[in-house]
Structure formats: C-alpha cells, structure tokens
Amino acid sequence: LAAAGQILVQIAPGTTLEQLQARLHAHGCTLKSVIPNTPIAVIGPPEGMSVSEGTILWAADSVTTLAEPDRLAYPTVVPNDPLYGQQYH
C-alpha cells in the first residue's frame, strides 16, 4: 500500500536545491517536503501521472540516486522486551 500520490527520492550527492527544483519543474512535479537531516525528498507527480510512472521517471533522473513509492508500513509483531511498554513511542 503506497501513500496516495507520493514518491520518495534520494537526492544525488552534490545536487543543489535549485537543480532539484529545475528538474521538478521540467517533470511537472511538486516538492512536498524534504525529510530533515536526510537526502530524501517527497515528490508529488503531476495530474495524470501514476506513482509507478513517476517512480520510473525519477529513478532515471540524474539528480536522484533512488526512487520508490512512499509506502505505508505497519508493525506486524510486538517486541518481546519486557520494558517495551515503558519506552517512548
């Protein structure tokens, strides 16, 4: 299950925000956010482009080193740590 209309991309080393913005404009995409302290950006594809198509487009772009759908993840088990309930969540 992917978050509706979102693609995660890893920004290539040395790429400036201006270069990323230029590529976003060229592809008709929007920058939704940049995850703090990481080279990961959340991108919205243009109207009419699927997340799968956008992922292929961004995976081939020179300003990114990785592109994948923004998937939702859910825990499947509870840790067996007896102090788990006392930890910050």
PDB file of N, CA and C in Angstrom:
ATOM      1  N   LEU A   1       0.852  -1.177   0.000  1.00  0.00           N
ATOM      2  CA  LEU A   1       0.000   0.000   0.000  1.00  0.00           C
ATOM      3  C   LEU A   1       0.894   1.236   0.000  1.00  0.00           C
ATOM      4  N   ALA A   2       0.696   2.120  -0.938  1.00  0.00           N
ATOM      5  CA  ALA A   2       1.502   3.336  -1.042  1.00  0.00           C
ATOM      6  C   ALA A   2       0.683   4.545  -0.606  1.00  0.00           C
ATOM      7  N   ALA A   3       1.377   5.533  -0.032  1.00  0.00           N
ATOM      8  CA  ALA A   3       0.721   6.796   0.301  1.00  0.00           C
ATOM      9  C   ALA A   3       0.258   7.418  -1.009  1.00  0.00           C
ATOM     10  N   ALA A   4      -0.964   7.866  -1.045  1.00  0.00           N
ATOM     11  CA  ALA A   4      -1.559   8.364  -2.288  1.00  0.00           C
ATOM     12  C   ALA A   4      -0.737   9.490  -2.895  1.00  0.00           C
ATOM     13  N   GLY A   5      -0.275   9.271  -4.129  1.00  0.00           N
ATOM     14  CA  GLY A   5       0.362  10.330  -4.893  1.00  0.00           C
ATOM     15  C   GLY A   5       1.695  10.818  -4.384  1.00  0.00           C
ATOM     16  N   GLN A   6       2.482   9.950  -3.757  1.00  0.00           N
ATOM     17  CA  GLN A   6       3.779  10.394  -3.255  1.00  0.00           C
ATOM     18  C   GLN A   6       4.882   9.441  -3.678  1.00  0.00           C
ATOM     19  N   ILE A   7       6.030  10.036  -4.012  1.00  0.00           N
ATOM     20  CA  ILE A   7       7.217   9.290  -4.400  1.00  0.00           C
ATOM     21  C   ILE A   7       8.359   9.755  -3.498  1.00  0.00           C
ATOM     22  N   LEU A   8       9.140   8.808  -2.991  1.00  0.00           N
ATOM     23  CA  LEU A   8      10.340   9.138  -2.230  1.00  0.00           C
ATOM     24  C   LEU A   8      11.529   9.068  -3.173  1.00  0.00           C
ATOM     25  N   VAL A   9      12.353  10.093  -3.169  1.00  0.00           N
ATOM     26  CA  VAL A   9      13.578  10.074  -3.968  1.00  0.00           C
ATOM     27  C   VAL A   9      14.761  10.417  -3.080  1.00  0.00           C
ATOM     28  N   GLN A  10      15.893   9.792  -3.390  1.00  0.00           N
ATOM     29  CA  GLN A  10      17.133  10.143  -2.713  1.00  0.00           C
ATOM     30  C   GLN A  10      17.872  11.103  -3.624  1.00  0.00           C
ATOM     31  N   ILE A  11      18.164  12.285  -3.109  1.00  0.00           N
ATOM     32  CA  ILE A  11      18.826  13.315  -3.897  1.00  0.00           C
ATOM     33  C   ILE A  11      20.300  12.939  -4.046  1.00  0.00           C
ATOM     34  N   ALA A  12      20.797  12.995  -5.275  1.00  0.00           N
ATOM     35  CA  ALA A  12      22.186  12.619  -5.558  1.00  0.00           C
ATOM     36  C   ALA A  12      23.150  13.570  -4.854  1.00  0.00           C
ATOM     37  N   PRO A  13      24.286  13.035  -4.377  1.00  0.00           N
ATOM     38  CA  PRO A  13      25.290  13.896  -3.739  1.00  0.00           C
ATOM     39  C   PRO A  13      25.704  15.027  -4.675  1.00  0.00           C
ATOM     40  N   GLY A  14      25.826  16.209  -4.121  1.00  0.00           N
ATOM     41  CA  GLY A  14      26.245  17.371  -4.894  1.00  0.00           C
ATOM     42  C   GLY A  14      25.121  18.106  -5.599  1.00  0.00           C
ATOM     43  N   THR A  15      23.917  17.541  -5.565  1.00  0.00           N
ATOM     44  CA  THR A  15      22.776  18.195  -6.206  1.00  0.00           C
ATOM     45  C   THR A  15      22.282  19.333  -5.320  1.00  0.00           C
ATOM     46  N   THR A  16      22.106  20.501  -5.911  1.00  0.00           N
ATOM     47  CA  THR A  16      21.601  21.646  -5.159  1.00  0.00           C
ATOM     48  C   THR A  16      20.069  21.642  -5.185  1.00  0.00           C
ATOM     49  N   LEU A  17      19.490  22.383  -4.278  1.00  0.00           N
ATOM     50  CA  LEU A  17      18.038  22.516  -4.248  1.00  0.00           C
ATOM     51  C   LEU A  17      17.544  23.174  -5.532  1.00  0.00           C
ATOM     52  N   GLU A  18      18.324  24.108  -6.069  1.00  0.00           N
ATOM     53  CA  GLU A  18      17.957  24.764  -7.322  1.00  0.00           C
ATOM     54  C   GLU A  18      17.922  23.756  -8.480  1.00  0.00           C
ATOM     55  N   GLN A  19      18.878  22.841  -8.522  1.00  0.00           N
ATOM     56  CA  GLN A  19      18.891  21.810  -9.564  1.00  0.00           C
ATOM     57  C   GLN A  19      17.678  20.890  -9.420  1.00  0.00           C
ATOM     58  N   LEU A  20      17.369  20.510  -8.189  1.00  0.00           N
ATOM     59  CA  LEU A  20      16.196  19.667  -7.954  1.00  0.00           C
ATOM     60  C   LEU A  20      14.929  20.395  -8.371  1.00  0.00           C
ATOM     61  N   GLN A  21      14.813  21.674  -8.010  1.00  0.00           N
ATOM     62  CA  GLN A  21      13.635  22.469  -8.379  1.00  0.00           C
ATOM     63  C   GLN A  21      13.489  22.555  -9.897  1.00  0.00           C
ATOM     64  N   ALA A  22      14.602  22.695 -10.611  1.00  0.00           N
ATOM     65  CA  ALA A  22      14.560  22.764 -12.075  1.00  0.00           C
ATOM     66  C   ALA A  22      14.032  21.452 -12.663  1.00  0.00           C
ATOM     67  N   ARG A  23      14.465  20.324 -12.117  1.00  0.00           N
ATOM     68  CA  ARG A  23      14.000  19.018 -12.599  1.00  0.00           C
ATOM     69  C   ARG A  23      12.530  18.809 -12.239  1.00  0.00           C
ATOM     70  N   LEU A  24      12.126  19.253 -11.056  1.00  0.00           N
ATOM     71  CA  LEU A  24      10.714  19.161 -10.661  1.00  0.00           C
ATOM     72  C   LEU A  24       9.853  19.922 -11.663  1.00  0.00           C
ATOM     73  N   HIS A  25      10.286  21.130 -11.997  1.00  0.00           N
ATOM     74  CA  HIS A  25       9.552  21.956 -12.951  1.00  0.00           C
ATOM     75  C   HIS A  25       9.496  21.281 -14.325  1.00  0.00           C
ATOM     76  N   ALA A  26      10.625  20.734 -14.770  1.00  0.00           N
ATOM     77  CA  ALA A  26      10.678  20.076 -16.083  1.00  0.00           C
ATOM     78  C   ALA A  26       9.736  18.875 -16.153  1.00  0.00           C
ATOM     79  N   HIS A  27       9.599  18.158 -15.037  1.00  0.00           N
ATOM     80  CA  HIS A  27       8.726  16.974 -14.993  1.00  0.00           C
ATOM     81  C   HIS A  27       7.276  17.321 -14.614  1.00  0.00           C
ATOM     82  N   GLY A  28       7.049  18.565 -14.199  1.00  0.00           N
ATOM     83  CA  GLY A  28       5.707  18.956 -13.774  1.00  0.00           C
ATOM     84  C   GLY A  28       5.334  18.443 -12.400  1.00  0.00           C
ATOM     85  N   CYS A  29       6.337  18.089 -11.606  1.00  0.00           N
ATOM     86  CA  CYS A  29       6.100  17.530 -10.271  1.00  0.00           C
ATOM     87  C   CYS A  29       6.185  18.614  -9.201  1.00  0.00           C
ATOM     88  N   THR A  30       5.758  18.277  -7.995  1.00  0.00           N
ATOM     89  CA  THR A  30       5.839  19.206  -6.873  1.00  0.00           C
ATOM     90  C   THR A  30       6.680  18.607  -5.764  1.00  0.00           C
ATOM     91  N   LEU A  31       7.422  19.464  -5.081  1.00  0.00           N
ATOM     92  CA  LEU A  31       8.198  19.053  -3.911  1.00  0.00           C
ATOM     93  C   LEU A  31       7.293  19.201  -2.701  1.00  0.00           C
ATOM     94  N   LYS A  32       6.926  18.085  -2.087  1.00  0.00           N
ATOM     95  CA  LYS A  32       6.054  18.124  -0.917  1.00  0.00           C
ATOM     96  C   LYS A  32       6.852  18.403   0.344  1.00  0.00           C
ATOM     97  N   SER A  33       8.032  17.789   0.464  1.00  0.00           N
ATOM     98  CA  SER A  33       8.897  18.046   1.614  1.00  0.00           C
ATOM     99  C   SER A  33      10.249  17.387   1.399  1.00  0.00           C
ATOM    100  N   VAL A  34      11.203  17.808   2.214  1.00  0.00           N
ATOM    101  CA  VAL A  34      12.497  17.141   2.311  1.00  0.00           C
ATOM    102  C   VAL A  34      12.583  16.651   3.744  1.00  0.00           C
ATOM    103  N   ILE A  35      12.882  15.373   3.921  1.00  0.00           N
ATOM    104  CA  ILE A  35      12.956  14.815   5.264  1.00  0.00           C
ATOM    105  C   ILE A  35      14.207  15.364   5.940  1.00  0.00           C
ATOM    106  N   PRO A  36      14.057  16.044   7.093  1.00  0.00           N
ATOM    107  CA  PRO A  36      15.198  16.690   7.759  1.00  0.00           C
ATOM    108  C   PRO A  36      16.357  15.721   8.017  1.00  0.00           C
ATOM    109  N   ASN A  37      17.552  16.233   7.814  1.00  0.00           N
ATOM    110  CA  ASN A  37      18.802  15.507   8.079  1.00  0.00           C
ATOM    111  C   ASN A  37      18.985  14.267   7.215  1.00  0.00           C
ATOM    112  N   THR A  38      18.313  14.219   6.066  1.00  0.00           N
ATOM    113  CA  THR A  38      18.475  13.119   5.110  1.00  0.00           C
ATOM    114  C   THR A  38      18.494  13.704   3.705  1.00  0.00           C
ATOM    115  N   PRO A  39      18.960  12.922   2.730  1.00  0.00           N
ATOM    116  CA  PRO A  39      18.874  13.377   1.337  1.00  0.00           C
ATOM    117  C   PRO A  39      17.580  12.900   0.661  1.00  0.00           C
ATOM    118  N   ILE A  40      16.531  12.668   1.450  1.00  0.00           N
ATOM    119  CA  ILE A  40      15.279  12.119   0.923  1.00  0.00           C
ATOM    120  C   ILE A  40      14.241  13.228   0.754  1.00  0.00           C
ATOM    121  N   ALA A  41      13.647  13.270  -0.449  1.00  0.00           N
ATOM    122  CA  ALA A  41      12.586  14.232  -0.750  1.00  0.00           C
ATOM    123  C   ALA A  41      11.307  13.482  -1.059  1.00  0.00           C
ATOM    124  N   VAL A  42      10.182  14.089  -0.690  1.00  0.00           N
ATOM    125  CA  VAL A  42       8.865  13.554  -1.006  1.00  0.00           C
ATOM    126  C   VAL A  42       8.329  14.379  -2.169  1.00  0.00           C
ATOM    127  N   ILE A  43       8.018  13.688  -3.262  1.00  0.00           N
ATOM    128  CA  ILE A  43       7.611  14.354  -4.504  1.00  0.00           C
ATOM    129  C   ILE A  43       6.206  13.926  -4.894  1.00  0.00           C
ATOM    130  N   GLY A  44       5.445  14.883  -5.376  1.00  0.00           N
ATOM    131  CA  GLY A  44       4.118  14.598  -5.904  1.00  0.00           C
ATOM    132  C   GLY A  44       4.157  14.627  -7.420  1.00  0.00           C
ATOM    133  N   PRO A  45       3.703  13.553  -8.069  1.00  0.00           N
ATOM    134  CA  PRO A  45       3.678  13.556  -9.534  1.00  0.00           C
ATOM    135  C   PRO A  45       2.590  14.488 -10.059  1.00  0.00           C
ATOM    136  N   PRO A  46       2.696  14.904 -11.322  1.00  0.00           N
ATOM    137  CA  PRO A  46       1.667  15.787 -11.881  1.00  0.00           C
ATOM    138  C   PRO A  46       0.354  15.041 -12.098  1.00  0.00           C
ATOM    139  N   GLU A  47      -0.699  15.800 -12.262  1.00  0.00           N
ATOM    140  CA  GLU A  47      -2.020  15.237 -12.557  1.00  0.00           C
ATOM    141  C   GLU A  47      -1.915  14.318 -13.769  1.00  0.00           C
ATOM    142  N   GLY A  48      -2.471  13.133 -13.655  1.00  0.00           N
ATOM    143  CA  GLY A  48      -2.463  12.191 -14.763  1.00  0.00           C
ATOM    144  C   GLY A  48      -1.288  11.229 -14.787  1.00  0.00           C
ATOM    145  N   MET A  49      -0.278  11.457 -13.949  1.00  0.00           N
ATOM    146  CA  MET A  49       0.870  10.546 -13.880  1.00  0.00           C
ATOM    147  C   MET A  49       0.705   9.660 -12.651  1.00  0.00           C
ATOM    148  N   SER A  50       0.825   8.365 -12.826  1.00  0.00           N
ATOM    149  CA  SER A  50       0.716   7.449 -11.698  1.00  0.00           C
ATOM    150  C   SER A  50       2.002   7.467 -10.877  1.00  0.00           C
ATOM    151  N   VAL A  51       1.918   6.987  -9.662  1.00  0.00           N
ATOM    152  CA  VAL A  51       3.104   6.884  -8.811  1.00  0.00           C
ATOM    153  C   VAL A  51       4.118   5.948  -9.466  1.00  0.00           C
ATOM    154  N   SER A  52       3.647   4.867 -10.085  1.00  0.00           N
ATOM    155  CA  SER A  52       4.565   3.929 -10.762  1.00  0.00           C
ATOM    156  C   SER A  52       5.314   4.614 -11.902  1.00  0.00           C
ATOM    157  N   GLU A  53       4.606   5.394 -12.704  1.00  0.00           N
ATOM    158  CA  GLU A  53       5.252   6.121 -13.800  1.00  0.00           C
ATOM    159  C   GLU A  53       6.248   7.147 -13.261  1.00  0.00           C
ATOM    160  N   GLY A  54       5.842   7.845 -12.202  1.00  0.00           N
ATOM    161  CA  GLY A  54       6.731   8.832 -11.592  1.00  0.00           C
ATOM    162  C   GLY A  54       7.975   8.205 -10.999  1.00  0.00           C
ATOM    163  N   THR A  55       7.815   7.028 -10.418  1.00  0.00           N
ATOM    164  CA  THR A  55       8.961   6.323  -9.840  1.00  0.00           C
ATOM    165  C   THR A  55       9.968   5.962 -10.929  1.00  0.00           C
ATOM    166  N   ILE A  56       9.486   5.479 -12.059  1.00  0.00           N
ATOM    167  CA  ILE A  56      10.370   5.146 -13.185  1.00  0.00           C
ATOM    168  C   ILE A  56      11.072   6.402 -13.702  1.00  0.00           C
ATOM    169  N   LEU A  57      10.319   7.494 -13.829  1.00  0.00           N
ATOM    170  CA  LEU A  57      10.871   8.761 -14.314  1.00  0.00           C
ATOM    171  C   LEU A  57      11.994   9.251 -13.404  1.00  0.00           C
ATOM    172  N   TRP A  58      11.733   9.270 -12.089  1.00  0.00           N
ATOM    173  CA  TRP A  58      12.722   9.796 -11.153  1.00  0.00           C
ATOM    174  C   TRP A  58      13.894   8.853 -10.946  1.00  0.00           C
ATOM    175  N   ALA A  59      13.682   7.552 -11.084  1.00  0.00           N
ATOM    176  CA  ALA A  59      14.787   6.606 -10.953  1.00  0.00           C
ATOM    177  C   ALA A  59      15.827   6.825 -12.058  1.00  0.00           C
ATOM    178  N   ALA A  60      15.383   7.314 -13.206  1.00  0.00           N
ATOM    179  CA  ALA A  60      16.282   7.548 -14.338  1.00  0.00           C
ATOM    180  C   ALA A  60      16.869   8.958 -14.357  1.00  0.00           C
ATOM    181  N   ASP A  61      16.445   9.818 -13.459  1.00  0.00           N
ATOM    182  CA  ASP A  61      16.898  11.214 -13.478  1.00  0.00           C
ATOM    183  C   ASP A  61      18.265  11.344 -12.817  1.00  0.00           C
ATOM    184  N   SER A  62      19.095  12.221 -13.356  1.00  0.00           N
ATOM    185  CA  SER A  62      20.468  12.376 -12.862  1.00  0.00           C
ATOM    186  C   SER A  62      20.560  13.042 -11.493  1.00  0.00           C
ATOM    187  N   VAL A  63      19.508  13.729 -11.042  1.00  0.00           N
ATOM    188  CA  VAL A  63      19.582  14.399  -9.734  1.00  0.00           C
ATOM    189  C   VAL A  63      19.154  13.477  -8.591  1.00  0.00           C
ATOM    190  N   THR A  64      18.792  12.241  -8.914  1.00  0.00           N
ATOM    191  CA  THR A  64      18.392  11.290  -7.873  1.00  0.00           C
ATOM    192  C   THR A  64      19.170   9.990  -8.017  1.00  0.00           C
ATOM    193  N   THR A  65      19.343   9.298  -6.896  1.00  0.00           N
ATOM    194  CA  THR A  65      20.025   8.007  -6.912  1.00  0.00           C
ATOM    195  C   THR A  65      19.069   6.866  -6.576  1.00  0.00           C
ATOM    196  N   LEU A  66      17.843   7.205  -6.185  1.00  0.00           N
ATOM    197  CA  LEU A  66      16.862   6.195  -5.819  1.00  0.00           C
ATOM    198  C   LEU A  66      15.475   6.815  -5.902  1.00  0.00           C
ATOM    199  N   ALA A  67      14.507   6.045  -6.337  1.00  0.00           N
ATOM    200  CA  ALA A  67      13.111   6.492  -6.347  1.00  0.00           C
ATOM    201  C   ALA A  67      12.230   5.291  -6.051  1.00  0.00           C
ATOM    202  N   GLU A  68      11.249   5.492  -5.180  1.00  0.00           N
ATOM    203  CA  GLU A  68      10.311   4.419  -4.854  1.00  0.00           C
ATOM    204  C   GLU A  68       9.001   5.023  -4.356  1.00  0.00           C
ATOM    205  N   PRO A  69       7.912   4.275  -4.475  1.00  0.00           N
ATOM    206  CA  PRO A  69       6.642   4.778  -3.932  1.00  0.00           C
ATOM    207  C   PRO A  69       6.763   4.986  -2.424  1.00  0.00           C
ATOM    208  N   ASP A  70       6.094   5.986  -1.912  1.00  0.00           N
ATOM    209  CA  ASP A  70       6.062   6.239  -0.473  1.00  0.00           C
ATOM    210  C   ASP A  70       5.081   5.243   0.143  1.00  0.00           C
ATOM    211  N   ARG A  71       5.603   4.152   0.642  1.00  0.00           N
ATOM    212  CA  ARG A  71       4.761   3.063   1.155  1.00  0.00           C
ATOM    213  C   ARG A  71       4.438   3.254   2.629  1.00  0.00           C
ATOM    214  N   LEU A  72       3.235   2.849   2.995  1.00  0.00           N
ATOM    215  CA  LEU A  72       2.837   2.831   4.392  1.00  0.00           C
ATOM    216  C   LEU A  72       3.332   1.537   5.024  1.00  0.00           C
ATOM    217  N   ALA A  73       3.859   1.609   6.219  1.00  0.00           N
ATOM    218  CA  ALA A  73       4.357   0.422   6.912  1.00  0.00           C
ATOM    219  C   ALA A  73       3.624   0.297   8.248  1.00  0.00           C
ATOM    220  N   TYR A  74       3.283  -0.916   8.565  1.00  0.00           N
ATOM    221  CA  TYR A  74       2.586  -1.203   9.817  1.00  0.00           C
ATOM    222  C   TYR A  74       3.361  -2.252  10.599  1.00  0.00           C
ATOM    223  N   PRO A  75       3.410  -2.134  11.927  1.00  0.00           N
ATOM    224  CA  PRO A  75       4.084  -3.169  12.718  1.00  0.00           C
ATOM    225  C   PRO A  75       3.315  -4.488  12.616  1.00  0.00           C
ATOM    226  N   THR A  76       4.065  -5.575  12.569  1.00  0.00           N
ATOM    227  CA  THR A  76       3.433  -6.890  12.473  1.00  0.00           C
ATOM    228  C   THR A  76       3.571  -7.703  13.749  1.00  0.00           C
ATOM    229  N   VAL A  77       4.479  -7.308  14.623  1.00  0.00           N
ATOM    230  CA  VAL A  77       4.667  -8.012  15.897  1.00  0.00           C
ATOM    231  C   VAL A  77       4.989  -6.986  16.977  1.00  0.00           C
ATOM    232  N   VAL A  78       4.804  -7.387  18.227  1.00  0.00           N
ATOM    233  CA  VAL A  78       5.189  -6.562  19.371  1.00  0.00           C
ATOM    234  C   VAL A  78       6.504  -7.129  19.901  1.00  0.00           C
ATOM    235  N   PRO A  79       7.502  -6.278  20.139  1.00  0.00           N
ATOM    236  CA  PRO A  79       8.771  -6.781  20.659  1.00  0.00           C
ATOM    237  C   PRO A  79       8.584  -7.534  21.979  1.00  0.00           C
ATOM    238  N   ASN A  80       9.491  -8.478  22.234  1.00  0.00           N
ATOM    239  CA  ASN A  80       9.408  -9.254  23.471  1.00  0.00           C
ATOM    240  C   ASN A  80      10.185  -8.610  24.617  1.00  0.00           C
ATOM    241  N   ASP A  81      10.569  -7.369  24.458  1.00  0.00           N
ATOM    242  CA  ASP A  81      11.275  -6.629  25.501  1.00  0.00           C
ATOM    243  C   ASP A  81      10.322  -6.354  26.655  1.00  0.00           C
ATOM    244  N   PRO A  82      10.617  -6.825  27.871  1.00  0.00           N
ATOM    245  CA  PRO A  82       9.701  -6.605  28.998  1.00  0.00           C
ATOM    246  C   PRO A  82       9.535  -5.128  29.366  1.00  0.00           C
ATOM    247  N   LEU A  83      10.458  -4.293  28.947  1.00  0.00           N
ATOM    248  CA  LEU A  83      10.371  -2.859  29.247  1.00  0.00           C
ATOM    249  C   LEU A  83       9.803  -2.068  28.065  1.00  0.00           C
ATOM    250  N   TYR A  84       9.308  -2.765  27.060  1.00  0.00           N
ATOM    251  CA  TYR A  84       8.782  -2.111  25.864  1.00  0.00           C
ATOM    252  C   TYR A  84       7.703  -1.080  26.190  1.00  0.00           C
ATOM    253  N   GLY A  85       6.811  -1.407  27.107  1.00  0.00           N
ATOM    254  CA  GLY A  85       5.723  -0.508  27.478  1.00  0.00           C
ATOM    255  C   GLY A  85       6.177   0.762  28.160  1.00  0.00           C
ATOM    256  N   GLN A  86       7.394   0.762  28.674  1.00  0.00           N
ATOM    257  CA  GLN A  86       7.927   1.939  29.367  1.00  0.00           C
ATOM    258  C   GLN A  86       8.714   2.861  28.435  1.00  0.00           C
ATOM    259  N   GLN A  87       8.926   2.408  27.207  1.00  0.00           N
ATOM    260  CA  GLN A  87       9.722   3.181  26.269  1.00  0.00           C
ATOM    261  C   GLN A  87       8.850   4.226  25.569  1.00  0.00           C
ATOM    262  N   TYR A  88       9.512   5.281  25.109  1.00  0.00           N
ATOM    263  CA  TYR A  88       8.817   6.338  24.380  1.00  0.00           C
ATOM    264  C   TYR A  88       8.417   5.818  23.006  1.00  0.00           C
ATOM    265  N   HIS A  89       7.188   6.034  22.596  1.00  0.00           N
ATOM    266  CA  HIS A  89       6.707   5.613  21.266  1.00  0.00           C
ATOM    267  C   HIS A  89       6.102   6.801  20.554  1.00  0.00           C
TER     268      HIS A  89
END
